[in-house]
Coordinates of C-alpha atoms in Angstrom, one line a residue:
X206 CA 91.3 69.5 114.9
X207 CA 90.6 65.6 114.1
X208 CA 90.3 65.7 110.7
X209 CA 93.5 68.2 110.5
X210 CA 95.7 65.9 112.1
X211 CA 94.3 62.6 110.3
X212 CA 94.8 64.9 106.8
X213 CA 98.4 65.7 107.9
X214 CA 99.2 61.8 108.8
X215 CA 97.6 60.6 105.7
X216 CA 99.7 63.3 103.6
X217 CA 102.6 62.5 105.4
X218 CA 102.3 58.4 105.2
X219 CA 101.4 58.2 101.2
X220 CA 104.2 60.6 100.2
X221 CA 102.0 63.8 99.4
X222 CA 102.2 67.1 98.4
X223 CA 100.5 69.4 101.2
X224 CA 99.3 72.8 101.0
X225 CA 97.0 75.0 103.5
X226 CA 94.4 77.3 102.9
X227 CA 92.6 79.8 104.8
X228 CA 91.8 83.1 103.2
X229 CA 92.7 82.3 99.5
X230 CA 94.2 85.5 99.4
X231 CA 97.9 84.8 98.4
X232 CA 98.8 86.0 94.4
X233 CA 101.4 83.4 94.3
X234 CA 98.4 80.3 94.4
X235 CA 100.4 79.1 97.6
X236 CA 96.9 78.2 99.4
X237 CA 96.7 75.0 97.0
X238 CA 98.4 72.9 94.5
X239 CA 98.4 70.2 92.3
X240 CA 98.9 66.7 92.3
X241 CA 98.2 66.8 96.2
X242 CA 96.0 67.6 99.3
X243 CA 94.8 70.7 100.6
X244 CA 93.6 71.5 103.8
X245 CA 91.2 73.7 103.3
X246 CA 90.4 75.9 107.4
X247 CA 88.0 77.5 105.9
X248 CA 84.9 76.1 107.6
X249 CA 86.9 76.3 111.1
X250 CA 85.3 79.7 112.1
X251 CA 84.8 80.9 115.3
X252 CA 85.7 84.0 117.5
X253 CA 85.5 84.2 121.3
X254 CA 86.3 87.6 122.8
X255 CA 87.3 88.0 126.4
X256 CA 86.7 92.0 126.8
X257 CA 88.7 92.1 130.1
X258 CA 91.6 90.6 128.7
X259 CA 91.5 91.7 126.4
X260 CA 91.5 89.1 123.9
X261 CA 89.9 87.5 120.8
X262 CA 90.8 84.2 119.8
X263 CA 89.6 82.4 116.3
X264 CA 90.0 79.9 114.2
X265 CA 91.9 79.5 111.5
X266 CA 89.7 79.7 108.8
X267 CA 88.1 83.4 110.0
X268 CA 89.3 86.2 107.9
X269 CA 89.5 89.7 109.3
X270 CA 85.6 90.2 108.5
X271 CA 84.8 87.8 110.7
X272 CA 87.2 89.1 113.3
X273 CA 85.9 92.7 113.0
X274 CA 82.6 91.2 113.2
X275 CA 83.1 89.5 117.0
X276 CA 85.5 92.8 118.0
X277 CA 83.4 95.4 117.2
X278 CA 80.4 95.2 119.6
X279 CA 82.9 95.4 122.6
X280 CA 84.8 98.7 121.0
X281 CA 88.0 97.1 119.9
X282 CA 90.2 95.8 117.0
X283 CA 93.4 94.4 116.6
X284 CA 95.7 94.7 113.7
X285 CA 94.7 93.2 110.9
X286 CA 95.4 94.2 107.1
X287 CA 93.7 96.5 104.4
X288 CA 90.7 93.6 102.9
X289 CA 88.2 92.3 105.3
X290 CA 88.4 89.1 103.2
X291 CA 91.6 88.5 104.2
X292 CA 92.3 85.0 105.4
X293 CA 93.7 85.6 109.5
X294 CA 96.1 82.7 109.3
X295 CA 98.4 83.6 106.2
X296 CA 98.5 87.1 106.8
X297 CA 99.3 86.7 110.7
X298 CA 101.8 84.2 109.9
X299 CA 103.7 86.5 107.2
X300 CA 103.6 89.6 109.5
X301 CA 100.4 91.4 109.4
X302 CA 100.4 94.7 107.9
X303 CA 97.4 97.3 107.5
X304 CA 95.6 100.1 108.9
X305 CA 96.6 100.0 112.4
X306 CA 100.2 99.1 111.6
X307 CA 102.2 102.6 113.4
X308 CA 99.4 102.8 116.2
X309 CA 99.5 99.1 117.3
X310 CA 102.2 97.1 115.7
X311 CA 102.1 93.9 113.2
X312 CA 99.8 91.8 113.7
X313 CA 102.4 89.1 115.2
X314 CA 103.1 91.6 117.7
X315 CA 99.6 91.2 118.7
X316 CA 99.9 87.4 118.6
X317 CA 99.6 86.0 122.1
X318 CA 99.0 82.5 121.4
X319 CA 98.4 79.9 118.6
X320 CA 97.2 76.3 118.6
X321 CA 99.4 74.2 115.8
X322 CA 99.3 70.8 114.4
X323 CA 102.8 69.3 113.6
X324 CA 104.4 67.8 110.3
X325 CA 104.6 64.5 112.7
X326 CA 100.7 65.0 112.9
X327 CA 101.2 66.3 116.8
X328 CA 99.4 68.9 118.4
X329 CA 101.0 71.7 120.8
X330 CA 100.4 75.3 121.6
X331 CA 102.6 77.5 120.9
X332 CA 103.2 81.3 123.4
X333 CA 106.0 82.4 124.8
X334 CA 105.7 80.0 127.7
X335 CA 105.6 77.0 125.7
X336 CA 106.9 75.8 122.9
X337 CA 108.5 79.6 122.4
X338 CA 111.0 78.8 120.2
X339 CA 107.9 77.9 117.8
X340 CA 106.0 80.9 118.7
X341 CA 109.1 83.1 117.8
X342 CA 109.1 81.5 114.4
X343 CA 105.3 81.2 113.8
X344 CA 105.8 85.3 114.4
X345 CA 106.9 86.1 110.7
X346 CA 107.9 83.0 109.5
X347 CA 105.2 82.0 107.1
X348 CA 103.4 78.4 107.0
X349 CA 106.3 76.7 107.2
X350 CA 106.6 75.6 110.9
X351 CA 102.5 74.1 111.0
X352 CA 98.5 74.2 110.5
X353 CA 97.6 76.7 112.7
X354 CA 94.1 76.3 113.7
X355 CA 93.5 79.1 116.3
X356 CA 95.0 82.3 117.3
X357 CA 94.7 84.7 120.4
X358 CA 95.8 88.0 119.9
X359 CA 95.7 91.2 122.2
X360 CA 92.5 93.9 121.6
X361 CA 93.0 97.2 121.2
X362 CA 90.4 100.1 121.9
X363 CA 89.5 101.0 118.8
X364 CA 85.6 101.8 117.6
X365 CA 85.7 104.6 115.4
X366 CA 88.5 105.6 112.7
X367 CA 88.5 108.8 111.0
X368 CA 89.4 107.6 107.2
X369 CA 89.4 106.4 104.0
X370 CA 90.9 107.9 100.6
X371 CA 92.3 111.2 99.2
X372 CA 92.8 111.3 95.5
X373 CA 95.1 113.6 93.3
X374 CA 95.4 113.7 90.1
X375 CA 98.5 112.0 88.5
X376 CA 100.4 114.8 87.3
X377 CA 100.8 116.1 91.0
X378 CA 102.1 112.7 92.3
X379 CA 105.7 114.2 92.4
X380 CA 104.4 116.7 94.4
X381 CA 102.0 114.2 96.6
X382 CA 105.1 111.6 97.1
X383 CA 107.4 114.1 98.3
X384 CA 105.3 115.4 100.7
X385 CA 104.0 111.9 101.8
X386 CA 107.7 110.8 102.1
X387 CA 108.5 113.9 104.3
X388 CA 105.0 113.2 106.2
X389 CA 104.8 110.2 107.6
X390 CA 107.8 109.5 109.7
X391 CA 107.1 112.8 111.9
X392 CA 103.6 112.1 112.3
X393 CA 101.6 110.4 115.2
X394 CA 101.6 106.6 115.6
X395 CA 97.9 107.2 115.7
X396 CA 98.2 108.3 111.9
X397 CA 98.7 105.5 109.2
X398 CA 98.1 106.2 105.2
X399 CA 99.1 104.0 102.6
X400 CA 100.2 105.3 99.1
X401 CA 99.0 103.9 96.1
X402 CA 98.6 104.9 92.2
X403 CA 95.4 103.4 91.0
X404 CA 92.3 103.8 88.5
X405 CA 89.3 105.2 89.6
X406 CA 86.5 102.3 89.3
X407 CA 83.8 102.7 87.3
X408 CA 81.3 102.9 89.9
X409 CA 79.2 104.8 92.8
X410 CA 80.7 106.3 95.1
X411 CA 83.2 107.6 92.5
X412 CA 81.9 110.8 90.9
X413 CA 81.3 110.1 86.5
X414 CA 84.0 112.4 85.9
X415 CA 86.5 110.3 87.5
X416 CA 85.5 106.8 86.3
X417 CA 88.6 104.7 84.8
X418 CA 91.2 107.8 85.7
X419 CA 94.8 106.6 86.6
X420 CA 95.3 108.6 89.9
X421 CA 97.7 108.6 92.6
X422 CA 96.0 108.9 96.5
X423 CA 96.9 108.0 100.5
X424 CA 94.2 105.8 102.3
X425 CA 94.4 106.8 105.8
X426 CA 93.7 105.8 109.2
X427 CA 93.1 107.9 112.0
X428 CA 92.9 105.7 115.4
X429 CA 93.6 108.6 117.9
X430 CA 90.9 110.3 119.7
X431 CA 88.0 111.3 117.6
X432 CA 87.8 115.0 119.2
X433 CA 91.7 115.5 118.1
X434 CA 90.8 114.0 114.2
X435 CA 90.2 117.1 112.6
X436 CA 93.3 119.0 113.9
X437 CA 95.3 116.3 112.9
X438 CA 94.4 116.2 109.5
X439 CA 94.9 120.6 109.2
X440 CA 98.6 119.8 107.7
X441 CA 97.2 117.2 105.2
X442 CA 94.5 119.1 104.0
X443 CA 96.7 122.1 103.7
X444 CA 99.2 121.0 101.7
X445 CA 97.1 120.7 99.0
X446 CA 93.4 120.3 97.7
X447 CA 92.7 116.8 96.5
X448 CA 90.2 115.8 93.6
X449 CA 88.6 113.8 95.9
X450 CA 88.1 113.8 99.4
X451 CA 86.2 110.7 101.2
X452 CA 88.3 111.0 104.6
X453 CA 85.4 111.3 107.7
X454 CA 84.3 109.2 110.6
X455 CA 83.7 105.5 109.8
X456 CA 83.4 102.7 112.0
X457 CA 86.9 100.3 112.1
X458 CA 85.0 97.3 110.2
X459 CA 83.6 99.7 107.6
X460 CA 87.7 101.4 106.5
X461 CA 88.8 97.3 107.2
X462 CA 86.3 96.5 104.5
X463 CA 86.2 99.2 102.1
X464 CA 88.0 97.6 98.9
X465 CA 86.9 94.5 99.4
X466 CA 84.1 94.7 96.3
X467 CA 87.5 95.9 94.2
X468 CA 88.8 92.9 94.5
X469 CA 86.6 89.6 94.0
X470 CA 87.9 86.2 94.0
X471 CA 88.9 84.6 90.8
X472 CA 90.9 87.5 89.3
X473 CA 94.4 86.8 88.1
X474 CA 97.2 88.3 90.5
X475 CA 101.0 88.7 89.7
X476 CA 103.3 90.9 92.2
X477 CA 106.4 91.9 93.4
X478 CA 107.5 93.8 97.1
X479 CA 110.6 95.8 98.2
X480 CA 111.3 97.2 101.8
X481 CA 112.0 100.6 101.5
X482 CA 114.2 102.5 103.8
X483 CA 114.7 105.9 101.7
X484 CA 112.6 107.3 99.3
X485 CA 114.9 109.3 96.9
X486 CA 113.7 111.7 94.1
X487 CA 115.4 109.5 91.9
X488 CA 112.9 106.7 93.1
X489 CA 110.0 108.9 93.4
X490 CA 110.7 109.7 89.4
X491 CA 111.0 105.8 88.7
X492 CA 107.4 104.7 90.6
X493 CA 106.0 107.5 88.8
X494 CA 107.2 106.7 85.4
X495 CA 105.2 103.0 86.1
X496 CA 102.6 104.5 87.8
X497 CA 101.2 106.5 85.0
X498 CA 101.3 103.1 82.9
X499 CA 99.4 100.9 85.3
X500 CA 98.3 98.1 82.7
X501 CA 94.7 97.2 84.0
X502 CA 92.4 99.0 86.4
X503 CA 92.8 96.6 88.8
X504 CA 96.6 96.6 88.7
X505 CA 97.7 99.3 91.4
X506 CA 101.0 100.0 93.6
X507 CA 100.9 100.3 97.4
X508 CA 103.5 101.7 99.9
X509 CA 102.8 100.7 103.7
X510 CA 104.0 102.7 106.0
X511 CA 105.5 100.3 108.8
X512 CA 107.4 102.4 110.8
X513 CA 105.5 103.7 114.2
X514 CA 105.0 100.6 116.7
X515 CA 106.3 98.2 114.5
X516 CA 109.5 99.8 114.4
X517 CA 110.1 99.8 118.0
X518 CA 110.2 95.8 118.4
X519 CA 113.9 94.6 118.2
X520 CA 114.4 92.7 115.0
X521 CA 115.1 89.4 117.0
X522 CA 112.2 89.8 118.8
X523 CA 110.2 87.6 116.1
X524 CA 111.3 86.2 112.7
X525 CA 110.6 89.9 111.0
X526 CA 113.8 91.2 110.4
X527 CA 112.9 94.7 108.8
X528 CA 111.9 96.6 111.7
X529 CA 114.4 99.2 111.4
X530 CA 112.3 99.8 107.2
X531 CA 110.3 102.6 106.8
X532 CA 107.8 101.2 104.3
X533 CA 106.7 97.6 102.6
X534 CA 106.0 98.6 98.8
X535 CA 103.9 95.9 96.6
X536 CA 103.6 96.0 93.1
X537 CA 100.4 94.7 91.5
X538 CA 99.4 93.5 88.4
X539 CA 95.7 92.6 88.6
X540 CA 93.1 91.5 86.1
X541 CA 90.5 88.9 85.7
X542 CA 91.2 87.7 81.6
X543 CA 93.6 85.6 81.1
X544 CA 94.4 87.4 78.2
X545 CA 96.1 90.1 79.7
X546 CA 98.7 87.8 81.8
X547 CA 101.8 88.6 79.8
X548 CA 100.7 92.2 80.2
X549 CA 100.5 92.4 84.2
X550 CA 103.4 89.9 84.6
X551 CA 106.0 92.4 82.1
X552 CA 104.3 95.5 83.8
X553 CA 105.3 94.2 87.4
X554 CA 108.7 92.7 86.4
X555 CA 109.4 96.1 84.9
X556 CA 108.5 98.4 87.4
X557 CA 110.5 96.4 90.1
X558 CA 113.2 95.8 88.4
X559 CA 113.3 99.8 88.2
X560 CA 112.7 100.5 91.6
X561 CA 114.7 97.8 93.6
X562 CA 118.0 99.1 93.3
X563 CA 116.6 101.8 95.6
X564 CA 114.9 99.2 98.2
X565 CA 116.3 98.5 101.3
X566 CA 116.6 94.4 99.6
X567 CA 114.2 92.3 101.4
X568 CA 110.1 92.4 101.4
X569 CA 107.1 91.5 103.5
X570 CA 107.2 87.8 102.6
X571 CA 103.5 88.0 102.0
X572 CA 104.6 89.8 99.2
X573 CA 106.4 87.0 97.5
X574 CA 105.7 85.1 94.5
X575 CA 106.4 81.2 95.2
X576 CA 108.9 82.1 91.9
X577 CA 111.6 84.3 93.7
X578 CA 114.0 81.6 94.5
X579 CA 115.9 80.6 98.1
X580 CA 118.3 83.4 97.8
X581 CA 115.3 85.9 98.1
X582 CA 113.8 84.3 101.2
X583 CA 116.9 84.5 103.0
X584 CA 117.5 88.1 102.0
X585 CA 113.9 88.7 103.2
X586 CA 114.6 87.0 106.9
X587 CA 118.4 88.6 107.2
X588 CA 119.9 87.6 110.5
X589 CA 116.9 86.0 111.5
X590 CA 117.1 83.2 108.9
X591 CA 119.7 80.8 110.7
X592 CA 117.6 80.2 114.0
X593 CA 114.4 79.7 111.6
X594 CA 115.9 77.1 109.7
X595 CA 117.5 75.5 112.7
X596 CA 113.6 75.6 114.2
X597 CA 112.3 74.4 110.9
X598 CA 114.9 71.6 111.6
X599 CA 113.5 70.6 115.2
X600 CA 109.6 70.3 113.8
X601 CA 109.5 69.7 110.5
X602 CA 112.9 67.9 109.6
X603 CA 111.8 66.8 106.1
X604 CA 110.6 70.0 105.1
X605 CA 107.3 68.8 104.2
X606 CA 105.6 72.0 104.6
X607 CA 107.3 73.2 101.6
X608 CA 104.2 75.0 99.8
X609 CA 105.2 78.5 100.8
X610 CA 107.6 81.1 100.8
X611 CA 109.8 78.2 101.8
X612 CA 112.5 77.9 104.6
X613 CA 114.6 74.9 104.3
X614 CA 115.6 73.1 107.4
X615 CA 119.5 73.7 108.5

């Protein structure tokens, strides 16, 4: 906590640049930057769990690993995203979507708690009994408000998940989105799966004959009662046969880190995010169309569902102002040679600029490139974006947490 607060005074006295990084996880680079001082949380790990709560707090440099880690032994989770190495602070503070997104909420509707240092280089906590006009914006609004150094959030009982991917080949993903898009809104909160296109890696467990294939899938997530798993999965598996099938039992940690080896640090990340309210055939046609072209095998498209619990906060209930969206989409263009930038960036510009006249206009702000401009934060907060720059006003006047999806003080 020390050396936070004597890295923020010393920023803020000698005029410089300041960014914060926990996971390292954020496309845009916004975790660092140049000509200026990081603060890296990294090294502030630790995770207490209070089972009768019941509650885990951490630090905020644990990523979701280290969360599922502390959570597991007792029989609980709370929701977190879809990468174990996931940094807990930037995705909490954006909104937190994942896995147990329709059965428990965002992870800011978890968020009981969070200890902050100021941009004067005070320190207060921040729940809805104090300080809750901070806490309300912490819920959503990105790093703009504070260091956040530790978090409690509410436990869930979750062990065991019955999960992971289904596969189809490409030239069914007409078929596959339709049916996903019909789905999803009618099935249990217990029930999340994610769409994506994707290529098949190169590597075990993936069966030879499907190495480097572009493919379109659903990653899902079963949280209910493990007696009632395979009944619920009878309509999935009926509507048609996939080409690969690697949905069974699994412990929570084991789904939370499943694609974590897919994505190693130091690759090159470019993306783009919609909200998506309806998804037409005339949309379904247009994410095909980009789908079949994905530019690198690392490069991929997701659609979250985040409908479920999430949906059934009030949109003023925390800085998220899409509650009433069915899905947060990301584009992705992903590789680790620097040769192939021009590529991933023209693929992803492409494909949204195809799809987001069918979008419902904002996206998960975790989604955001620090190149979108002012005009697409604001469309991202809607009628929330007022009260969050009047709070961004009361603690951090001069805006000098500015390395984010930024939210200028009113």
């Amino acid at each position: 906590m020390a050396d936070v607060i004597n890295s923020v005074n010393f920023a803020r006295e000698n005029g410089l640049l300041l960014s914060i990084r926990s996971g390292g996880h954020n496309a845009g680079g916004l975790g660092i930057c140049d000509d200026g001082l990081v603060i890296d949380l990294s090294p502030v790990k630790y995770t207490r769990v209070d089972p009768a709560a019941p509650t885990v707090t951490v630090g905020g440099g644990c990523t979701w690993g280290d969360v599922d880690h502390a959570t597991h032994v007792f029989g609980m989770a709370t929701p977190s995203g879809i990468v174990s190495t996931t940094g807990v602070g930037g995705l909490t503070l954006g909104g937190g979507v994942g896995h147990l997104t329709r059965k428990c909420g965002l992870s800011i509707d978890n968020l009981l708690s969070a200890d902050v240092v100021l941009a004067n280089g005070n320190f207060v906590k921040a729940s809805a009994d104090e300080n809750s006009d901070l806490f309300w914006a912490l819920r959503g609004g990105g790093g703009n408000f504070g260091v956040v150094t530790s978090f409690t959030f509410k436990l869930h009982p979750i062990d065991m998940i019955y999960g992971g991917p289904m596969l189809y080949e490409l030239g069914e993903a007409a078929d596959v989105m339709k049916w996903y898009r019909d789905f999803i809104p009618g099935a249990p909160d217990d029930l999340n799966g994610f769409f994506a296109f994707l290529t098949v890696p190169p590597a075990p467990p993936f069966p030879e004959h499907l190495h480097m294939k572009k493919m379109c899938g659903i990653v899902w997530a079963y949280a209910g009662s493990q007696e009632k798993a395979e009944e619920t999965f009878k309509p999935i598996r009926a509507f048609k046969k996939p080409a690969l099938d690697f949905v069974g039992p699994l412990p929570q940690p084991a789904l939370q880190s499943m694609f974590d080896a897919l994505y190693p640090p130091g690759l090159q990340w470019y993306w783009r995010a919609n909200f998506v309210n309806e998804l037409s055939d005339d949309a379904i046609e247009q994410n095909i169309r980009f789908g079949e072209k994905l530019p690198t095998m690392h490069s991929t498209m997701h659609m979250y569902p985040v409908d479920g619990a999430a949906s059934r906060v009030a949109k003023n209930d925390t800085a998220w102002d899409y509650r009433d969206a069915k899905w947060a989409q990301v584009i992705v263009g992903v590789d680790p040679d620097p040769a192939n930038k021009d590529k991933i960036v023209s693929w992803t510009k492409s494909y949204y600029d195809a799809v987001h006249p069918y979008s419902a206009g904002g996206a998960y702000v975790n989604f955001l490139m620090g190149d979108e401009g002012e005009e697409r934060v604001k469309k991202t907060y809607g009628g929330n974006y007022e009260r969050l720059a009047a709070i961004k006003k009361k603690y951090d006047p001069d805006n000098f947490f500015r390395v984010n999806q930024n939210i200028k003080p009113s």
